[in-house]
Short mmCIF file of C-alpha atoms in Angstrom, two decimals:
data_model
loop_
_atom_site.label_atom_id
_atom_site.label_comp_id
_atom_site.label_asym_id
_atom_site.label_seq_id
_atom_site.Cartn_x
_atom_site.Cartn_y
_atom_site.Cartn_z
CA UNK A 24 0.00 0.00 0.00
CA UNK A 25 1.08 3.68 -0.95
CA UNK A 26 2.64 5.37 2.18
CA UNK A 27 4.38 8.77 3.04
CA UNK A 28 6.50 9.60 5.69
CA UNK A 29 8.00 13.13 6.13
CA UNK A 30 11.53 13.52 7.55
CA UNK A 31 11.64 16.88 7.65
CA UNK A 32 9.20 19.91 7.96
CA UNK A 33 7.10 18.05 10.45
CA UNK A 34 5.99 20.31 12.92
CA UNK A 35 8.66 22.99 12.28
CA UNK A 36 9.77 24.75 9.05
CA UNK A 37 12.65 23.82 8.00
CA UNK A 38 14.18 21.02 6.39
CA UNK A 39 11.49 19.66 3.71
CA UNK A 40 11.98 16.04 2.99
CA UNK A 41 9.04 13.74 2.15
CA UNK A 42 9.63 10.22 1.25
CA UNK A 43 6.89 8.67 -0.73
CA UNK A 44 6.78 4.97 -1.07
CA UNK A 45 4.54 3.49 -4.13
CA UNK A 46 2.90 -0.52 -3.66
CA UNK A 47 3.97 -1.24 -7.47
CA UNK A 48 6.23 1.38 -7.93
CA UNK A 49 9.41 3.75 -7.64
CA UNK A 50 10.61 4.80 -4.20
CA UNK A 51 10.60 8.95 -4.31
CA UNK A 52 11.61 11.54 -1.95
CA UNK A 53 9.82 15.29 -2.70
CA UNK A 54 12.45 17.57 -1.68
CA UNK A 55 15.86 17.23 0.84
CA UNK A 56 16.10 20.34 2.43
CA UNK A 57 18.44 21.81 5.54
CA UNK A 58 17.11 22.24 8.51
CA UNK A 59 17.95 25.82 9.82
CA UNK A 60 17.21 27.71 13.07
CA UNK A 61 16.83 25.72 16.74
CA UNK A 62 16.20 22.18 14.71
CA UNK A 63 20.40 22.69 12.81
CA UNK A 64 21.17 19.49 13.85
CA UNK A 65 18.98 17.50 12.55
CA UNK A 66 20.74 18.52 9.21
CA UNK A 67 23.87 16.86 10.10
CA UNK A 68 21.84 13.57 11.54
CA UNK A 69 21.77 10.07 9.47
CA UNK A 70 18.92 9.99 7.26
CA UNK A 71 16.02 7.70 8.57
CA UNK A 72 16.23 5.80 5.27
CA UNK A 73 18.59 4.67 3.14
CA UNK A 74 19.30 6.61 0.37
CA UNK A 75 20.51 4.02 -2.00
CA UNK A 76 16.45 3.24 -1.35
CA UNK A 77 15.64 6.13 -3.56
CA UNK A 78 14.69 6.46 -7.36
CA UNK A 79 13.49 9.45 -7.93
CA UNK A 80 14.11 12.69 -6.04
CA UNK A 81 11.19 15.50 -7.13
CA UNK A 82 12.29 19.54 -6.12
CA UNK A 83 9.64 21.70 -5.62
CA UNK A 84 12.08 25.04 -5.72
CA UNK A 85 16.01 25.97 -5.14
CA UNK A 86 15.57 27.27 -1.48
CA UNK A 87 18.19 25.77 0.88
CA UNK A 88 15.92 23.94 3.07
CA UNK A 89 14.30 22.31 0.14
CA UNK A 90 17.29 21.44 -1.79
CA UNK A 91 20.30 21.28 0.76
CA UNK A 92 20.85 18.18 1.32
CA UNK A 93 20.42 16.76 -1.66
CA UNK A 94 24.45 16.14 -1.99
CA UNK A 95 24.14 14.49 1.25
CA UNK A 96 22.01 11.90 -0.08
CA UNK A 97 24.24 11.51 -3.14
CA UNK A 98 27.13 11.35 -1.19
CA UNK A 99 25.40 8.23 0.62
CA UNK A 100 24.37 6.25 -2.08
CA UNK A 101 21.78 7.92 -4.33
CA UNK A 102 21.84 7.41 -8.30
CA UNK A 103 18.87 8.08 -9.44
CA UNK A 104 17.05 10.61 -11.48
CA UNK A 105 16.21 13.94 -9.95
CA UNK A 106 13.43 15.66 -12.00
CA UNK A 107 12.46 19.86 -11.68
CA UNK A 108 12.42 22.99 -13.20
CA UNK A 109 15.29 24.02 -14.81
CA UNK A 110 15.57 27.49 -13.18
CA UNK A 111 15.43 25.68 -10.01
CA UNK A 112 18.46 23.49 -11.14
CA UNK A 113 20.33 26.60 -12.26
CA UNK A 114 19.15 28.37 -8.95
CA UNK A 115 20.51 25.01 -7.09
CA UNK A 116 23.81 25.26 -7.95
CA UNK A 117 24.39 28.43 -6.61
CA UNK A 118 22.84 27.83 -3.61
CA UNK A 119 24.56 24.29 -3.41
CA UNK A 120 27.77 25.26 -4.16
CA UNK A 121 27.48 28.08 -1.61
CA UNK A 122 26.56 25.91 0.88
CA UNK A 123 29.57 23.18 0.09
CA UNK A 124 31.80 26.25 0.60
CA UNK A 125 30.58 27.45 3.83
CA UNK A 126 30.74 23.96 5.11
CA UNK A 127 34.29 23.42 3.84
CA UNK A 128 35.49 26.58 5.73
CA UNK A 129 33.83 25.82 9.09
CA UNK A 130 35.83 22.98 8.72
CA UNK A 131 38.84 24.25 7.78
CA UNK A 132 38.58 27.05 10.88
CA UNK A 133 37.37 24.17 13.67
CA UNK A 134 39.94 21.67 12.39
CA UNK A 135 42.79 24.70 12.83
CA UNK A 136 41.44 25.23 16.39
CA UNK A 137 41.37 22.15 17.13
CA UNK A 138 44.99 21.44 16.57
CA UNK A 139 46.14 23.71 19.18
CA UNK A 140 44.47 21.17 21.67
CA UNK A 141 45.22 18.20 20.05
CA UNK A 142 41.54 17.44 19.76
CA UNK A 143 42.02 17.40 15.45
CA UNK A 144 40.39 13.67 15.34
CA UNK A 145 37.05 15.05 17.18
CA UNK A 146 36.14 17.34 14.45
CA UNK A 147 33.81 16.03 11.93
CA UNK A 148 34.28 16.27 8.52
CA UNK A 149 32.32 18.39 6.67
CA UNK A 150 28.23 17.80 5.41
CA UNK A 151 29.60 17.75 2.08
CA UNK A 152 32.01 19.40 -0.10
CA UNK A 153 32.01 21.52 -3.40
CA UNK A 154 32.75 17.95 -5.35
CA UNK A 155 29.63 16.56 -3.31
CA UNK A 156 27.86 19.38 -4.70
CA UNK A 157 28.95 19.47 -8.09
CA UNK A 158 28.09 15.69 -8.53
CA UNK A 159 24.25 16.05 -8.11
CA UNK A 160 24.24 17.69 -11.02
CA UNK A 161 25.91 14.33 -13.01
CA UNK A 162 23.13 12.45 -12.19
CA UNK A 163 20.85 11.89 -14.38
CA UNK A 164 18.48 15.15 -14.73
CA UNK A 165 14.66 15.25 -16.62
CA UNK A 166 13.83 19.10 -16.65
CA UNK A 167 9.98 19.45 -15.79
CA UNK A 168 7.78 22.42 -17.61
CA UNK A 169 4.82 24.03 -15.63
CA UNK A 170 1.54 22.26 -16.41
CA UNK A 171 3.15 19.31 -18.85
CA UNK A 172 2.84 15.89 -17.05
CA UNK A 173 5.83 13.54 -17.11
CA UNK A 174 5.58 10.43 -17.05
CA UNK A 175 8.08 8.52 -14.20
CA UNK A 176 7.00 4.81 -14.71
CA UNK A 177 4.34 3.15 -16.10
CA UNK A 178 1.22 3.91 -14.29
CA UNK A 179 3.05 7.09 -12.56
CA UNK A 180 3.31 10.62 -13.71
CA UNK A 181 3.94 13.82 -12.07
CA UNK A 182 3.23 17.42 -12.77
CA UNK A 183 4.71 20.35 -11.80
CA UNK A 184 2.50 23.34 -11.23
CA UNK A 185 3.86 27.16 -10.85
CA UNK A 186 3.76 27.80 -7.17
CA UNK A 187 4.55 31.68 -7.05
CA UNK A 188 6.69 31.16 -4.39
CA UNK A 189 10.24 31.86 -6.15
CA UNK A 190 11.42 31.46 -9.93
CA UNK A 191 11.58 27.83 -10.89
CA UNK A 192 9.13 27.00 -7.73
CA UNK A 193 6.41 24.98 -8.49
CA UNK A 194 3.47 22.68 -6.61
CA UNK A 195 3.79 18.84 -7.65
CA UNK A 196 0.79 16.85 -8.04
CA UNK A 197 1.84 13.02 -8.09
CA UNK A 198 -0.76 10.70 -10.25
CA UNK A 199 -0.20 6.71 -9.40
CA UNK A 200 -2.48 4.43 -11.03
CA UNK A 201 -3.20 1.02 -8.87
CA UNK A 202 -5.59 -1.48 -9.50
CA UNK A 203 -7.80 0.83 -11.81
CA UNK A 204 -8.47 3.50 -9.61
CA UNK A 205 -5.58 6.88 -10.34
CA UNK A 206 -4.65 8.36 -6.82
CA UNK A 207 -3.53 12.30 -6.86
CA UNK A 208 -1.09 12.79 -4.28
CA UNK A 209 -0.65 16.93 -4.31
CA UNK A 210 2.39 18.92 -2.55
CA UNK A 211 1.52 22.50 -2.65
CA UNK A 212 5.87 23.32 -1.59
CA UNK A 213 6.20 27.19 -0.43
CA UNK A 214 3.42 28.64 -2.12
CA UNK A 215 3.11 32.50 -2.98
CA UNK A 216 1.14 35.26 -2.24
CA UNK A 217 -1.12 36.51 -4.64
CA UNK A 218 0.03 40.02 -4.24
CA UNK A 219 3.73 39.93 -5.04
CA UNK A 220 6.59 42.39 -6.23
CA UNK A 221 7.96 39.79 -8.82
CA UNK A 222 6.52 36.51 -9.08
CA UNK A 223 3.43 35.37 -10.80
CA UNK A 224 0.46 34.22 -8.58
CA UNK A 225 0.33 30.32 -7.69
CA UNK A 226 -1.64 28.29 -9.96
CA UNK A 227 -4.43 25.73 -8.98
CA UNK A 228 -4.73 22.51 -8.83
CA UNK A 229 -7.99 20.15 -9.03
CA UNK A 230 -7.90 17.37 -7.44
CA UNK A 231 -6.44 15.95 -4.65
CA UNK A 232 -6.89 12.66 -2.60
CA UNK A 233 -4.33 14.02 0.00
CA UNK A 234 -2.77 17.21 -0.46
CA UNK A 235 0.54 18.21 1.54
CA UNK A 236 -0.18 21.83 2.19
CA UNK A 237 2.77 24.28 3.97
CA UNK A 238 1.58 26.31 6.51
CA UNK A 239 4.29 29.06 8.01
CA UNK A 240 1.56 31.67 8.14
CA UNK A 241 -1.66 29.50 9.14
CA UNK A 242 -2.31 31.28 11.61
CA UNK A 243 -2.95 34.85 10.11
CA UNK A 244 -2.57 37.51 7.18
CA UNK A 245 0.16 39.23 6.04
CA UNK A 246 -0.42 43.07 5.91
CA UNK A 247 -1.32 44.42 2.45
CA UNK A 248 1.46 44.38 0.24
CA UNK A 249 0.88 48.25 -0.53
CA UNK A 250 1.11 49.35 3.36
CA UNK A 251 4.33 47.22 3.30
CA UNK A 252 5.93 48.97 0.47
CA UNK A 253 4.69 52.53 1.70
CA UNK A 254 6.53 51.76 5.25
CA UNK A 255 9.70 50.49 3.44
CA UNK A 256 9.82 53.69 1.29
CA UNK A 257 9.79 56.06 4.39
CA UNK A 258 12.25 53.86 6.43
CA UNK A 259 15.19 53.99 3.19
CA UNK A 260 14.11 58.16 2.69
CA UNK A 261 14.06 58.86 6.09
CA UNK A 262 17.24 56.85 7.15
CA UNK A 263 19.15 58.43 3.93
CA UNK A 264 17.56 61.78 4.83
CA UNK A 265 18.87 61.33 8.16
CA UNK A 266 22.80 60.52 6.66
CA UNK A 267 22.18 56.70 7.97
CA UNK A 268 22.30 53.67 6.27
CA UNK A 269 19.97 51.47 5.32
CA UNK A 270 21.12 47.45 6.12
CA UNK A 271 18.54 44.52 4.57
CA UNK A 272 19.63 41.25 5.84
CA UNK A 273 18.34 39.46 2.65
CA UNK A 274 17.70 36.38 1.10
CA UNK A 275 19.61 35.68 -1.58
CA UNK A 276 16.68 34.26 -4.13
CA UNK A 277 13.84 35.83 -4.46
CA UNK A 278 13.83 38.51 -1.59
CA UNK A 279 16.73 40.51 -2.78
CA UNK A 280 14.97 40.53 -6.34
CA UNK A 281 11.78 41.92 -4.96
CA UNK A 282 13.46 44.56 -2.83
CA UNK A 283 15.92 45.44 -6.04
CA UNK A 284 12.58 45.74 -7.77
CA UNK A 285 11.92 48.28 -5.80
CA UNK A 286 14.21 50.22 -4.78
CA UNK A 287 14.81 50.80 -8.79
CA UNK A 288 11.01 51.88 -8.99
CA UNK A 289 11.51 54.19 -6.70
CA UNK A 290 14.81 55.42 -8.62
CA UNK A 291 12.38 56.31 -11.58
CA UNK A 292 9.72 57.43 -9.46
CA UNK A 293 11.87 60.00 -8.14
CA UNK A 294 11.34 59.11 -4.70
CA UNK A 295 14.78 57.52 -3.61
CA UNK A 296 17.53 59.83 -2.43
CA UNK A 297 21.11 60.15 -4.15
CA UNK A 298 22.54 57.29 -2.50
CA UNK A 299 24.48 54.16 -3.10
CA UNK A 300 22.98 50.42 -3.54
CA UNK A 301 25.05 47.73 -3.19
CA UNK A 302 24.14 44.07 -3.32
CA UNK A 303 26.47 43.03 -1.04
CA UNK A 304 26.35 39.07 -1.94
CA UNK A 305 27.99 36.91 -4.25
CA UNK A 306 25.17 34.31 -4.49
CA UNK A 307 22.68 37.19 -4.44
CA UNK A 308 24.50 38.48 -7.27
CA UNK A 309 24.54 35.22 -9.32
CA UNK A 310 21.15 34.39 -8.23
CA UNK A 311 20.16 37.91 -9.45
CA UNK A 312 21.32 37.27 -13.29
CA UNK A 313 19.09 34.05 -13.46
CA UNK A 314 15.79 35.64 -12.71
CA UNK A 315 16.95 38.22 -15.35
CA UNK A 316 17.95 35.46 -17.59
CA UNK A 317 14.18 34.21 -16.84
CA UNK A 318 12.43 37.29 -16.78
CA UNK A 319 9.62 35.74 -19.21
CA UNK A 320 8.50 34.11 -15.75
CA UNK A 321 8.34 36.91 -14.05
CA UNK A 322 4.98 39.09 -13.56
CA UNK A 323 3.65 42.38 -15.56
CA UNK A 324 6.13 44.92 -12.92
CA UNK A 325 9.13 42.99 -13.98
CA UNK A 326 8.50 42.96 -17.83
CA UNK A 327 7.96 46.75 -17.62
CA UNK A 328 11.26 47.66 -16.14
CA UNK A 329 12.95 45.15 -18.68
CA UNK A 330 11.26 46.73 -21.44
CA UNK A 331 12.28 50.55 -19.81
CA UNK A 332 16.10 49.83 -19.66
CA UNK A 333 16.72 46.73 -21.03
CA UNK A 334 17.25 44.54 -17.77
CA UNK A 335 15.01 43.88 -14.76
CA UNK A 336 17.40 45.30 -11.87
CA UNK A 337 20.23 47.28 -12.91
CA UNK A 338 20.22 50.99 -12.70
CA UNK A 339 22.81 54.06 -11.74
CA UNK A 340 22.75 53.55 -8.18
CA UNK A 341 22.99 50.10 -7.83
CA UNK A 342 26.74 48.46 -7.22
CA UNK A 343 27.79 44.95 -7.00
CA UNK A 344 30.00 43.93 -4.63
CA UNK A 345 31.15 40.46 -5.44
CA UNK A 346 34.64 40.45 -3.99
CA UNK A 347 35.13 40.57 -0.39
CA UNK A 348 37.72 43.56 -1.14
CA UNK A 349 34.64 45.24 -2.45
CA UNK A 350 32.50 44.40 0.54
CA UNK A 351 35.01 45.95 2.69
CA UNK A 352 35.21 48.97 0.57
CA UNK A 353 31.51 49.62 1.70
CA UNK A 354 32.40 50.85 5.30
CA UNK A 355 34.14 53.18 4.01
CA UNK A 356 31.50 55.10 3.34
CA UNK A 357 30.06 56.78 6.65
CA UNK A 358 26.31 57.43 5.40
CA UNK A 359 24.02 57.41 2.02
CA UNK A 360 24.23 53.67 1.62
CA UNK A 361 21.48 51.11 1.08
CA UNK A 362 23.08 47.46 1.89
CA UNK A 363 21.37 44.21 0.64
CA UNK A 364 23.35 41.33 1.91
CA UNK A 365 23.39 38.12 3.25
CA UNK A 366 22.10 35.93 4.92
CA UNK A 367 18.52 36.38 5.15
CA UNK A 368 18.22 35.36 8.86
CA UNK A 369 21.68 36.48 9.69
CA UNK A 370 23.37 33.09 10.14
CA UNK A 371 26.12 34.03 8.25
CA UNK A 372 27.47 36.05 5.61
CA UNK A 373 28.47 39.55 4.94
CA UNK A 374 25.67 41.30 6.83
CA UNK A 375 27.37 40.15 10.10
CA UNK A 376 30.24 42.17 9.29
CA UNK A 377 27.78 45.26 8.45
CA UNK A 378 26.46 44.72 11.67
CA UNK A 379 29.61 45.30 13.37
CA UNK A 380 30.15 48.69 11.75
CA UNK A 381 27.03 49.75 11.93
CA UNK A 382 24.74 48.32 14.05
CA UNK A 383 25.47 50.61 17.24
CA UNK A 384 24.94 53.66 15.58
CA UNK A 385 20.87 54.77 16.01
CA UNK A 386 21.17 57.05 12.79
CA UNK A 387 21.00 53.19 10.81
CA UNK A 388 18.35 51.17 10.37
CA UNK A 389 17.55 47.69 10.06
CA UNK A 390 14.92 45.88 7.38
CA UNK A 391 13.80 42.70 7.87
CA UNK A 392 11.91 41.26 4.66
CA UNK A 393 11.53 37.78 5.83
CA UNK A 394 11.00 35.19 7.98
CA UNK A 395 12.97 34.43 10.79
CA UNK A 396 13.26 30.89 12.13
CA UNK A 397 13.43 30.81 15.90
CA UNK A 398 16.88 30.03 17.46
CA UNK A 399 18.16 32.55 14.41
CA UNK A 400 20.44 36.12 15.10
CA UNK A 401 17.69 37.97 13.16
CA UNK A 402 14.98 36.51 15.25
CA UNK A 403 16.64 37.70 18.37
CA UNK A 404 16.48 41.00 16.89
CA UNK A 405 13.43 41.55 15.79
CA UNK A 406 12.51 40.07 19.35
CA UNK A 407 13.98 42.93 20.99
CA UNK A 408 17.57 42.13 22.09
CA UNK A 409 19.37 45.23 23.05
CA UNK A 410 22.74 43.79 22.42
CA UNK A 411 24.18 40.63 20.38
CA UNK A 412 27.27 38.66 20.35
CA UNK A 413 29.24 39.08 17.36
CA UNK A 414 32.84 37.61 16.34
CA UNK A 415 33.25 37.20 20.34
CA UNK A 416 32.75 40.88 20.96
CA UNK A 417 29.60 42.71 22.20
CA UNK A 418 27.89 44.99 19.60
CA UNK A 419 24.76 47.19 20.92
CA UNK A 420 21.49 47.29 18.93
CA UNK A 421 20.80 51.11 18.84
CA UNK A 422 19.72 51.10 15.29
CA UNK A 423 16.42 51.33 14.43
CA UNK A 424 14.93 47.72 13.82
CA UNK A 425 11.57 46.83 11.51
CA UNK A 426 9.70 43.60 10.63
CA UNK A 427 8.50 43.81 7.51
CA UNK A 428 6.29 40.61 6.98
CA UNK A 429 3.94 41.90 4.45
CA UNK A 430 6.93 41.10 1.14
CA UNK A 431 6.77 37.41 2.98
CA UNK A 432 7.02 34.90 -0.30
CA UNK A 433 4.79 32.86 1.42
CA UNK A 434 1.14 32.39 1.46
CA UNK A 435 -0.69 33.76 4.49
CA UNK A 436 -3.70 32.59 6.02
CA UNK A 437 -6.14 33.55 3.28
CA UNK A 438 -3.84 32.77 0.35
CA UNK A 439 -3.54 29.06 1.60
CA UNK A 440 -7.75 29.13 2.14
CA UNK A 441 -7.91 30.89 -1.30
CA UNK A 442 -5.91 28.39 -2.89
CA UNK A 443 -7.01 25.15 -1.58
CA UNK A 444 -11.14 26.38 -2.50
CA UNK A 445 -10.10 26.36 -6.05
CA UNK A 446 -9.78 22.32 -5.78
CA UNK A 447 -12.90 20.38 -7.30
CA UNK A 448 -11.73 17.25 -5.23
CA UNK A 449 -9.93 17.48 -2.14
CA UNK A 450 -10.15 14.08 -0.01
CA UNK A 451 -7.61 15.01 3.16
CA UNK A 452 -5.09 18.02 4.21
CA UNK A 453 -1.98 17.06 5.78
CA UNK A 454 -0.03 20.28 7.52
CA UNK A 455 3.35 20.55 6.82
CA UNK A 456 6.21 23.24 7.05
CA UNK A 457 4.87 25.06 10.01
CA UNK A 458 5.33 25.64 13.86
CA UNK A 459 2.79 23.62 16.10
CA UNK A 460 1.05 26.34 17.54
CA UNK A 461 0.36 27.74 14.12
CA UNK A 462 -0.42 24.24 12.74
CA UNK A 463 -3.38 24.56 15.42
CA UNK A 464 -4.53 27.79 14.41
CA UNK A 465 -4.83 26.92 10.85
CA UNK A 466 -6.57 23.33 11.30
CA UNK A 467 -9.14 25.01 13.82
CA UNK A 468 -9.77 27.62 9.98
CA UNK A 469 -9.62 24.49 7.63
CA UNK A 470 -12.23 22.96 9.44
CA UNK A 471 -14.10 26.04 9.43
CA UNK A 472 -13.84 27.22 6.66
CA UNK A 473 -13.44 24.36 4.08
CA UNK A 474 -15.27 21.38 5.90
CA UNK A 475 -12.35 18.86 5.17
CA UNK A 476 -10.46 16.55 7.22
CA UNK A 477 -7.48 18.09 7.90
CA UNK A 478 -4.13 16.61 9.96
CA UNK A 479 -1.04 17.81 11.25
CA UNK A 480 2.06 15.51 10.21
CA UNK A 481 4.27 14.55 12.65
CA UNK A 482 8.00 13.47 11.90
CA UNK A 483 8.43 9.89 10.73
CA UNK A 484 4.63 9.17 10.68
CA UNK A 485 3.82 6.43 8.48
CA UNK A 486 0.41 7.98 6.46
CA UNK A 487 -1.12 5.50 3.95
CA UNK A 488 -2.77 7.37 1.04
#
């Protein structure tokens, strides 16, 4: 009998991995994703299968908790086919490759720390490295188009279904035919708002006979996207009026598009002052000239820019800073500067070093544009911490700090109601990719609302569909 179980993105956020195994047929695993925030660990843990196991891996978009550990799982025995959209393969090996480097220097700096005890040995290798990375991408690869169904195995197909979440992203709707009756096995992934700066909205989907639906912002609705914009305009005039700087921890797909988006608007709207932009992120960077290089995916505000200037983001003010040298050249500029770097929840990357230069000063301020995972630096923040601990010194938070959840790339509350009332059939809703207590909130609305079954998956649960 058809069973899943999810390994990942049970009851928390992070770390999307859904293992789907078929009575007559292949073995595949939707997504393999990092865990991030308070739940890291599990990242580095032994899968709980074997990956030699798996036949077909199925990515529902590029971000790092959906892809992550996908060389992981090649490193440990999987050689099969890996089947998605082929902006999120080209957005994967950014972010993979990224990640294999980060992991190889952590190594590199505990291993050299650990020599001066003689503890070397203790030090574990790292999760992968950058030839891990580079050989998920020899495997054997079947690029998906939105709304085309492919067909995996006899009496199998899948189709991929824009998602709106990110370029590439997409909902998969799984079709296995047993016994003469065709089963539709639906996983929404991240899906997007219907309101958003860049992307297109989701597209629906029909039927469903159990639908794995994500569910970060069950519990509630974003802001409108308007008020959202409005209140990041006045932050970036008034800070620049003020001879601050503006610093937007940022995601490096998707987020850092939006807000590039714009900031450039505002550039030919007249409304941004003489400053300098700098995307402050190699990945970002990279990341960047794929969504330009896919811009015929991208909605009506993106096309209009393109057809202004030529490109989707570039324009006088805007810098990039893909060196480190270059990075560092940015503090030497006391005020006038808008910095977009990474990482998005300020686990890393070059906005910890902005922080340290200009955090303490209260003429800066802070944008947050996205979620932040609990156990993360830019949760703490936006919690209220007055002070942080930063390259083992103590750095005040006097700038000026904002929460910006209305340009979330997520789905709230009545995009995921909106979405799942467009289905004709829709048998059962499982709740993934969410925090318990919003889990609750949004099965107590399902219910309500939509009149369906509805359940909220725990980790390793066996569910027969």
């Amino acid at each position: 009998m058809t069973f899943i179980q999810s390994f990942g993105a049970a009851e928390t956020v992070t770390g999307s991995c859904h293992f789907l195994q078929l009575k007559n047929g292949p073995n595949i695993l939707v997504d393999c994703g990092y865990f991030q925030g308070e739940n890291e660990e599990q990242t580095y843990a032994p899968f709980d299968f074997d990956p030699k196991d798996v036949d077909i891996v199925l990515l529902t978009h590029a971000h790092l908790d959906h892809v992550g550990r996908v060389p992981k799982l090649v490193k440990e025995g999987f050689d099969g086919k890996v089947v998605a959209l082929r902006a999120t393969m080209d957005l994967a090996e950014v972010i993979l490759m990224d990640s294999a480097k980060i992991a190889e220097e952590d190594y590199k700096t505990a291993l050299k720390k650990a020599k001066r005890t003689g503890y070397e040995k203790r030090v574990p290798p790292p999760i992968y490295t950058s030839d891990d990375a580079k050989a998920v991408f020899d495997l054997i690869i079947q690029y998906a188009d939105y709304n085309k169904a492919i067909q995996l195995v006899p009496g199998v197909k899948v189709t991929f279904r824009n998602a709106g979440h990110i370029l590439g992203s997409a909902t998969i709707q799984i079709e296995v035919s047993e016994e003469g009756y065709t089963k539709s096995l639906v996983f929404s992934g991240d899906l997007g708002s219907r309101r958003d700066i860049i992307m297109t909205p989701p597209s629906f989907v029909k039927k469903a006979d159990a639908l794995y639906i994500e569910s970060t912002y069950g519990d509630r609705d974003h802001r409108p996207l308007k008020e959202t914009i409005d209140e990041c305009k006045e932050i970036i005039i008034n800070t620049l009026k003020n001879q601050g700087n503006v610093l937007i921890p940022s995601f490096a797909i998707e987020r850092t598009q939006e807000v590039l988006l714009l900031i450039k608007q505002m550039y030919y709207d007249k409304e941004l002052p003489v400053c300098k932009v700098f995307l402050d992120s190699p990945m970002a960077i990279r990341a960047t000239q794929i969504y330009n290089n896919y811009h015929a995916e991208l909605n009506a505000s993106a096309s209009k820019l393109l057809l202004r200037d030529g490109t989707v983001f570039d324009f006088p003010y805007l810098q990039y800073s893909l060196k480190a040298k270059d990075s560092m050249l940015i503090n030497k500029k006391e005020s006038g500067c808008i910095i977009i770097a990474g990482s998005g929840m300020c686990t890393g990357g070059r906005i910890l070093h902005h922080f340290k230069h200009r955090l303490w000063d209260d003429r800066n301020s802070v944008i947050f544009v996205g979620y932040q995972v609990k156990g993360t630096l830019g949760r703490q923040m936006i919690d209220g911490a007055e002070s942080i601990q930063l390259f083992h010194e103590k750095i005040n938070v006097n700038a000026k700090i904002h929460m910006l959840n209305g340009f979330s790339a997520h789905a709230d509350q009545s995009d995921l109601v909106a979405w799942m009332s467009e289905f004709e059939q829709l048998e059962k809703i499982y709740l993934i990719h969410g925090e318990p207590d919003k889990q609750a909130v949004f099965k107590d609305v399902i219910k309500e609302q939509l009149h369906k079954p509805v359940h909220i998956v725990k980790y390793g649960e066996k569910i027969y569909v």
